Amino acid sequence: MPVPNNNAAFARKGSNVQKVPGAKSTKAATKKKDEEEAVETGTGWEEWSQGKALVRPPDQMELTEAELKEDITRILTANNPHAPQNIVRYSIKERSYKPINVVDQMAVHCVLEGSLVHQDSEEARKLRVKEGLAQEIATVDATAESEGEKAEASVNPVVDGGDVEEAGDEDRPDSAVSRINKKEPKVTNQFNFSNRASQTLNNPMRDRICQTEPPPRSSFSATANQWEIYDAYVQELQKQEKNKEKQKGTHSQKDNGKSKKVMLMETQSEDVTKWTMASKILERTISQNTFDDIAQDFKYFEDASDEFREQEGTLLPLWKFQYDKAKTLSVTALCWNNKYQDLFAVGLGSYNFSRQGCGMLLFYSLKNPAFPEYIYPTSSGVMCLDIHAQHSHLVAVGFYDGCVAVYSLKEEGQEPVYKSTAKTGKHTDPVWQVRWQSDDMDNNHNFYSVSSDGRVVSWTLVKNELVFTDIIRLTLNGAVSEGTEGAQAPSIASGTSFDFHKQIDYMFLVGTEEGKIHKCSKTYSSQFLETYDAHSMAVDTVKWNYFHPKVFVSCSSDWTVKIWDHTINTPMFVFDLQAAVGDVAWSPYSSTVFAAVTTDGTVHVFDLSVNKYEAICQQLVVDKKKTKLTHVEFNPIHPVIIVGDDRGYVTSFKLSPNLRKKPKAKKGHELPKGPEVEVAKMEKLLSLLREPDQNSG
């Protein structure tokens, strides 16, 4: 680093101080003094330069020699770190927002607009010419003034000669005057060809097309010959003669009025939909008048003979529901509507795999047993159904071909609003049970299904399609397969029924064709929570108790009905009904009452609080040799049950007072009410059968 010559500076400073106006001193004295000051100044500079040292900050990192010599490579890229990467623009062609792949990475830090022109260009040459013209104009003005003065002093011939020369100069194309008068065209800049115009972003072109339906057209062609023209004239003459005859008398006037009414009736279109509600009310009124005695029994009849039977009860037959087109089908599913307690749905199909065909979904009302309220024919047999508890117009249906569908009673037509296909994960075997569940986090309706292919599937109603999710795959060895690769055909267990817990949302039971019942969880699908060796044949039905959170019932074709506590692996009650059991159902009014139907045509009603060993009602309701009972269901409010058979008939029965008896209250004590009473009643029965350590647990 070069050392600045500060001595000279100090010397100059000293000399400036010595120069005072009016003071005169000798040159020798001033020179000597300057040298002394320079010497003093030089010594001070050395001391200042030697005392200067580098000061390290206290938090500076100390590096070794190897680390100091290490080369650290930093690569500079042209990418702008502040450039956005998530810009989207609306595509009119695809009618959606699309991300932009190309992002402008240029960042402008400084802009200077210059006026540099290349010296060899045409524009530079013209600029130099213009600069030369300006100088020539100045010289021409100066010479013109001098010549003018000379012209005034000179004679006329000299002036004329000067004019001729000036005129000659103006006529030359390369003269300065001609260059001044001539306007040269504007030259564009070589570095910017926009002629100093501002460039703006052009808006994208948008095509607006309006599509309309073409007007209806009809092509008419006919051959007009003399005979057709003659017949047309004859018909017109006959009409005119008839009109003249009608206008003659009063009789003709009356006839004319009738003809006008007929013409008006023919021209007006009959809208049947306006009369549907009125005709339905009229049909129900006629039906209630026809079956008035049954309606009176449903409302008021109580079997007085129950007082003399002690514990036994009876079933009073009420209405019988049938549809002529469904005589060859079996009743495969029954379900009451929770909102409209008089309405129930019936699924019709066939349990015989060799006689599979079309099915049917019917809706009956107790107000009109003569004809169904809704009819939905199906291409495959209906195996199961369930009506949504809150949205009573939605019905989930499972078919024999493995499909599931959702019907809406609000929609017109006979087709389902949702239906699964092979692309959307339908089952490969018959669907034996469907159950609605509470809505998911996005408020989408969803339901579950179980099939013989071993899958328990969750179906979600999203917009116009069903979205499926496999919950569990059943296997014979008790473990749950997590993928399709490890699931081999021999190890798959066939699911036949399932039911969800009433209080615990994630817990559910699955009955299999091998006779086992698995307790499963929605959130834990790696293995079963518990497995019960329930029956020796397929589990036809498994249902949780409406009141007690630990109790469920199961039935099978091995003639047995079993009551279980899900915390114990062995059944609490076992009932042998001497025939294959088709279905079992808990009553909605008592925790200890349930009903079962068998293939010999008998309905069995149990009340465990009255008799723990046998049914308090065993009644044959159909022909024992020809008809088999398939399903039973309790009405949610009324003391009525409906029973379906394999001939497509649904029969309703009223329970006698002994079948819905309530415990008598003691004197001076009110009878307690509520679900806690029902839970305590069932718990009292279970405590008698449990071991002491189980009761304490």
Coordinates of C-alpha atoms in Angstrom, one line a residue, residues 63-72:
L63 CA -10.0 -21.5 12.5
T64 CA -7.0 -23.8 12.0
E65 CA -4.6 -23.5 9.1
A66 CA -6.3 -26.4 7.3
E67 CA -9.7 -24.7 7.6
L68 CA -8.3 -21.4 6.4
K69 CA -6.8 -23.0 3.4
E70 CA -9.9 -25.0 2.6
D71 CA -11.7 -23.8 -0.6
I72 CA -15.4 -23.3 -0.3

